Every structure is written in C-alpha cells, then in structure tokens.
Coordinates of C-alpha atoms and ligand atoms in Angstrom, one line a residue:
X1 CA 44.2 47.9 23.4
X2 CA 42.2 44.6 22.3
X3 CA 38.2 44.4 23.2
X4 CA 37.9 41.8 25.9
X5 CA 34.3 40.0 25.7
X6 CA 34.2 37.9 28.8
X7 CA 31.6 35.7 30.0
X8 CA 30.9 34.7 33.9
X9 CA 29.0 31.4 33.8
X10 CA 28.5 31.9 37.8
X11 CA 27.2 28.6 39.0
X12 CA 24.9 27.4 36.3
X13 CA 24.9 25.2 33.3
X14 CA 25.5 21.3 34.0
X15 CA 28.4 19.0 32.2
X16 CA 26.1 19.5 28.8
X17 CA 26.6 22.9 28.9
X18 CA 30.3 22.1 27.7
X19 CA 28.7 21.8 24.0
X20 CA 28.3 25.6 24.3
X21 CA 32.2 26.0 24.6
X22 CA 32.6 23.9 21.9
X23 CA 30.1 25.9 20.0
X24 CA 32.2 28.9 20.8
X25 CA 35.1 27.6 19.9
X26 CA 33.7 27.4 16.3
X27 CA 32.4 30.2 16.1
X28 CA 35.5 32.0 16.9
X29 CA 37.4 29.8 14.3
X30 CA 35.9 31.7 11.0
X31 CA 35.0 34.7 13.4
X32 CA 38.0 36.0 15.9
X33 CA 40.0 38.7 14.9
X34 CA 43.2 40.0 16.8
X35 CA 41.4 43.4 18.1
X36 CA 38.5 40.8 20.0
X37 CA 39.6 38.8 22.7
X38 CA 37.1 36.7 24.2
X39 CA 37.3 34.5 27.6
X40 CA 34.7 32.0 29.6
X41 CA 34.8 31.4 32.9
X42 CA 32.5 28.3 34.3
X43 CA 32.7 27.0 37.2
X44 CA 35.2 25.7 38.8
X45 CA 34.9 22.2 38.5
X46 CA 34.7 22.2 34.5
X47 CA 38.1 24.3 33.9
X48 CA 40.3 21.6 33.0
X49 CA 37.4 20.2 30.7
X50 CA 37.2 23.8 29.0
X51 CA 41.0 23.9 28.3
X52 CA 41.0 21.2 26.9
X53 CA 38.1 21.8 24.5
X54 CA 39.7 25.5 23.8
X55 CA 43.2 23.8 22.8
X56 CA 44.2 25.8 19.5
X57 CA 41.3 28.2 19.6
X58 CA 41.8 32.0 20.8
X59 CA 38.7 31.4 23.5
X60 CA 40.5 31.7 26.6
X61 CA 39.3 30.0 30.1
X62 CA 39.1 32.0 33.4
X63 CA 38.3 31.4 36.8
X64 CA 35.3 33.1 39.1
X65 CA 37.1 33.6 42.5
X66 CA 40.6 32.7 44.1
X67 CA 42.0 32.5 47.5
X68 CA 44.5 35.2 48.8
X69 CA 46.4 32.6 50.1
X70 CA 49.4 30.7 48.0
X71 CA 48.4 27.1 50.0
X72 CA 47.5 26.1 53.5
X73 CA 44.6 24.9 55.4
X74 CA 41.8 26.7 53.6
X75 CA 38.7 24.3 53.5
X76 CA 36.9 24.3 50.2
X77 CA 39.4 27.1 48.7
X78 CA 41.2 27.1 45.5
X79 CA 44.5 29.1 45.0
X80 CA 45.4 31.3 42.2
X81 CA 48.9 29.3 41.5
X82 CA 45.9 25.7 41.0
X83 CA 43.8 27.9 38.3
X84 CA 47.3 28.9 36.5
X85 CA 48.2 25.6 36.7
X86 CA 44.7 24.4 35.3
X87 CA 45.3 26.6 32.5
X88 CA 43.3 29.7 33.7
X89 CA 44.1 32.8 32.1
X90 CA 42.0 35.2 33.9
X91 CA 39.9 35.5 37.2
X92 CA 37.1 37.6 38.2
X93 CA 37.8 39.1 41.7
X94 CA 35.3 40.8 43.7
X95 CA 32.0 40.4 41.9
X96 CA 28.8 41.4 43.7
X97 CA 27.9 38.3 44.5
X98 CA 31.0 37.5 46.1
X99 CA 31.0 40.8 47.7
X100 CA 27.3 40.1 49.1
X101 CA 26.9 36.1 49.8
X102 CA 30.9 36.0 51.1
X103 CA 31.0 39.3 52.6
X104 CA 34.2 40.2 50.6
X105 CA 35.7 43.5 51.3
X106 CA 37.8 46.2 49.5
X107 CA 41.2 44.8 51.4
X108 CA 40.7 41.3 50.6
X109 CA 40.0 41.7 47.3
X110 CA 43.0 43.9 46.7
X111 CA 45.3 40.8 48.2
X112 CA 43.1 38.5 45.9
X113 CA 44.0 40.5 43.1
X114 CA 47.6 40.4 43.6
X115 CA 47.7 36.8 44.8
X116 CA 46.0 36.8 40.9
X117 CA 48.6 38.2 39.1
X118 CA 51.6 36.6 41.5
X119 CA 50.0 33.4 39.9
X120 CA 50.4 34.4 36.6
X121 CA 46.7 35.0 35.9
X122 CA 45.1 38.5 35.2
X123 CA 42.3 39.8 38.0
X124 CA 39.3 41.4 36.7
X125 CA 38.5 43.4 39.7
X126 CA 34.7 44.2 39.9
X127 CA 33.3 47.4 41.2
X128 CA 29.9 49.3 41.2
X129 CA 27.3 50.7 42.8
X130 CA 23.8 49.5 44.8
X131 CA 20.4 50.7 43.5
X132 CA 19.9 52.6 46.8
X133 CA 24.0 54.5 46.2
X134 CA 22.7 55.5 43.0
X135 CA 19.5 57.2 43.7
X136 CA 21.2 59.0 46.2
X137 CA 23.5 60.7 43.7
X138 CA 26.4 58.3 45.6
X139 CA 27.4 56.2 42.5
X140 CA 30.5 58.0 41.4
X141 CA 31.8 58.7 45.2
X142 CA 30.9 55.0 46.0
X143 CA 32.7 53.2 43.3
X144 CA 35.7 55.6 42.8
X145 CA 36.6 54.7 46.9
X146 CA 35.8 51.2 45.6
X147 CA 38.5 51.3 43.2
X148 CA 41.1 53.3 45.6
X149 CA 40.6 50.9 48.2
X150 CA 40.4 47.2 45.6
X151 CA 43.7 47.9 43.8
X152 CA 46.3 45.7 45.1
X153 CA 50.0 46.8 46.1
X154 CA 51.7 45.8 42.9
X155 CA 54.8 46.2 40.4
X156 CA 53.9 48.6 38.1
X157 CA 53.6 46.9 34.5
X158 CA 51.8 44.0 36.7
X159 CA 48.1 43.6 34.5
X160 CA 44.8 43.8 35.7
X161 CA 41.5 44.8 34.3
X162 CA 38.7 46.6 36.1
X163 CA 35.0 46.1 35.6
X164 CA 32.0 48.3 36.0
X165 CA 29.3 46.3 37.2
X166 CA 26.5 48.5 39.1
X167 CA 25.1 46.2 41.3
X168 CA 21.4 46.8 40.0
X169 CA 21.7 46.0 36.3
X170 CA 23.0 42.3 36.9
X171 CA 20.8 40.1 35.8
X172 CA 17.9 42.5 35.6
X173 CA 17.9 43.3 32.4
X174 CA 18.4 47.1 33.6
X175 CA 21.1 49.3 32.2
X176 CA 22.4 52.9 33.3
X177 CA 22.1 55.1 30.1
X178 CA 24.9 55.2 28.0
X179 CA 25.6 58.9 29.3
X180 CA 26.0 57.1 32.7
X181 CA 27.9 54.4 32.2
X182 CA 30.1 56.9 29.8
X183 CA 30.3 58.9 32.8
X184 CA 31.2 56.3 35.5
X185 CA 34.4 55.4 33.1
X186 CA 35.9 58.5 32.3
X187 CA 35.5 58.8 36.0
X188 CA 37.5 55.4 36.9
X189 CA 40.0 56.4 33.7
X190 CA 40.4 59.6 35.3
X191 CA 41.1 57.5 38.9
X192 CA 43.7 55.3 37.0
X193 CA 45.8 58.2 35.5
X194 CA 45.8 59.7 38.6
X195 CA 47.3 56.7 40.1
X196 CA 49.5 55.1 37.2
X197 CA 50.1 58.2 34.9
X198 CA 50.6 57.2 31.2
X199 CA 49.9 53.5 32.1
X200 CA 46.0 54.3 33.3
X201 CA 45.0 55.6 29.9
X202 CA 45.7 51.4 29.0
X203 CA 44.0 49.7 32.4
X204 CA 41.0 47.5 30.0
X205 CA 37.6 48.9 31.6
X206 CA 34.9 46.2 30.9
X207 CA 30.8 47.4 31.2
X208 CA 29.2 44.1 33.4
X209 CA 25.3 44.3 33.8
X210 CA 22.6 43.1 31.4
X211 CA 24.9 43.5 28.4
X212 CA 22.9 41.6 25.7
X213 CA 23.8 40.9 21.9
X214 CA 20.8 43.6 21.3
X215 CA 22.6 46.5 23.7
X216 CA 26.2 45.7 23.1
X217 CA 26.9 47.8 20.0
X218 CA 25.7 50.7 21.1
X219 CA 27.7 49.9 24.6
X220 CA 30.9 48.8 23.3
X221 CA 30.8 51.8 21.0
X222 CA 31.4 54.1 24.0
X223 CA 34.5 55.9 24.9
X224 CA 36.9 54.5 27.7
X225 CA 34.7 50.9 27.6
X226 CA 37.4 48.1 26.3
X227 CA 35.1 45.2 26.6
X228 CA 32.2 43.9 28.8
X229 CA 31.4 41.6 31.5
X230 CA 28.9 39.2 30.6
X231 CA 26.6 37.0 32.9
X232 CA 23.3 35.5 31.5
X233 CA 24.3 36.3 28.1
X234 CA 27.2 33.9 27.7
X235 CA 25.4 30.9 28.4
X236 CA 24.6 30.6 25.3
X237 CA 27.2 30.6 22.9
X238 CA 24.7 32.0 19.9
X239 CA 24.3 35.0 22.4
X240 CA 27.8 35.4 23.5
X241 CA 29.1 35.4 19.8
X242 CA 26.7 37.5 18.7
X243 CA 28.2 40.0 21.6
X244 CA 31.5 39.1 20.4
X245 CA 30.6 40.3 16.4
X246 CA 29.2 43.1 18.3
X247 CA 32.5 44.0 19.4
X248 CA 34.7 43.0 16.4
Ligands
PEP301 C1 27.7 39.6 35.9 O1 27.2 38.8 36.7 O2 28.9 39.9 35.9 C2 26.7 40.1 34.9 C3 27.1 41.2 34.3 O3 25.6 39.4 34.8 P1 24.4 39.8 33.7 O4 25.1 40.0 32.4 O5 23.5 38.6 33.7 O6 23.7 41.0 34.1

C-alpha cells in the first residue's frame, strides 16, 4: 500500500499562496517516489488553478467537502461529480470542523462518502475523538461507533481512506503518544477486518493532528498508519516536503 501525505489547506492562504504548489511541484520532481503519494487540497475556489499547475507532476489535488446530492437546488453547495470534473482526485469528508461549525453527522457523512466515490473521487472519511471523550477513557468506544456509523453503503472494491484525527490535537500542536495513536489504529484495522475481511487489512489509515516535519518519522513509522493528514503543516511547501521525505 503507498504512503498518502495529504495536506488540508482549510480556508487559508490567498491567490499567492499558489507559489507554494508550484513549489511542491518541484520538489516532488527530483523527490517523489512510487511508495509516496502526496495530495493538496485548497480551497475550493483555487482547484482548477492547482490542476493546472500540478499538470505532469505526481501532486494530486483534492477537495475539502462535497454535497450528498448529485445536483439540485443546493445554495452555495458543490457536488462531488463538479470536483471530478475540476480534476479532484480526493475529498476530505467529515473533518471536525465540518462536524462542529455544519453540524455534520455520522449518516450524512456516510451518503457524502459514497456520493464521493459515485463521482469518481476517493473520500477521506475523518473520525476522532473530543478532549473531554478522551479523558473519560471514551476514545476507542467513541470513534470505533464513529467509523460503524460514517461508512457508506457501498460496492465492495469501491476505495476510501479513513483518517484519525482526535479532535484535540488539530492545530494545537498536541499529539496522543505514539502508543495511543498505535492503539486507536489497530483498533479501527481491527473494525475494518471485521467489516471487509481480507480487504480491511488494505483500507489507507492516515494520522491527522499536529503532524509536523519534526514528529512525522517517528509517526509514520508506526504500524497500521499509511500516511497522515496534514493541516498547518502543508501551507508551506518546505514543511510539507519535508513531511513527505519523512515518509519516503
Ligand atoms: C487537520 O485539520 O486535518 C489537521 C490535522 O490540522 P493540523 O495538522 O494543523 O493539526
């Protein structure tokens, strides 16, 4: 299974902050190697200006959020079937943000995800755990009945990578211990084989939460962890390729 190093821009950066792609794209030309993959997703509005930037380099261009719906009358929305079309590969699904400022719930992010891979795109479906689930011992129960209840209703070879992301280490430069964050993957692997047999043991599980070029090694090294999620980190493209040697 190739590492996937994949960077959430979230809403920051302005039109300037295209130089960093292009900076990426650089980088990756004397540095990618086929077990790395490596994916940006900015906002929205700057998609079509990253593909084209990307065109002939292995960075790949995702999307934050999608609609569950195909088309219709859905104000201010964006369809999975537009980001395909605007050369998306991937799209993040259920981050914690979404969850908390959009009130996004387990359901609708499972028919997010599939309207995802309907498009043609892959979902990165985001769980984790709050601060307050975690020191009451709740972490596993919470995000393993995150996972049940997030997967969507799909064919069975139909991809989709899932990503750790405890609520408390984004952006706070807080991480679990590597024992934990081992842990909460073998538990989530365990989850998958459950559900998928053979097939779970090849789900990519991504780490999201303060991953840094200084913590990523040690990270990435750990068993049952195919990559990580990457906010602050990847808005700068010295940062994000350090991450991505990290990985390689
Ligand atoms: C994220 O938002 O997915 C994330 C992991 O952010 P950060 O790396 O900044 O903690």
């Amino acid at each position: 299974m190739q590492t996937l190093i994949a960077g959430n821009w979230k809403m920051n950066g302005t039109k300037s902050s295209l130089e960093e792609i292009d900076q990426i794209v650089r980088g990756l030309d004397t540095a990618t190697t086929e077990t790395v993959e490596a994916l940006i997703c900015p906002p929205v509005i700057w998609l079509t200006d990253c593909v084209a930037r990307c065109a002939g380099s292995s960075l790949k261009i995702g999307a934050q959020d999608c609609h569950e719906a195909e088309k219709g009358a859905h104000t201010g929305d964006i369809s999975a079937s537009m980001l395909h079309e605007a050369g998306a590969s991937h799209v993040i699904i259920g981050h914690s943000e979404r969850r908390q400022d959009h009130f996004e719930t387990d359901p609708l992010i499972a028919r997010k995800a599939k309207a995802a891979f309907t498009a043609g795109l892959i979902p990165i479906i985001c769980i984790g755990e709050s601060l307050k689930d975690r020191q009451a011992g709740k972490a596993n129960t919470v995000v393993l009945s995150q996972l049940a209840a997030s997967l969507p209703q799909m064919a069975p070879d139909a991809p989709f990578i899932i990503a750790y992301e405890p609520i408390w280490a984004i952006g706070t430069g807080l991480t679990p211990t590597l024992f934990e964050i081992q842990d909460m993957h073998a538990g989530i692997r365990a989850a998958l084989s459950a559900q998928y047999g053979q097939r779970g043991a090849h789900i990519p599980l991504l780490y999201g939460g303060s991953m840094k070029p200084d913590n990523a090694a040690d990270i990435l090294g750990l068993e049952d962890i195919n990559g990580g999620l990457i906010g602050g980190a990847s808005l700068k493209a010295r940062d994000f390729l350090a991450i991505y040697a990290e990985a390689a």
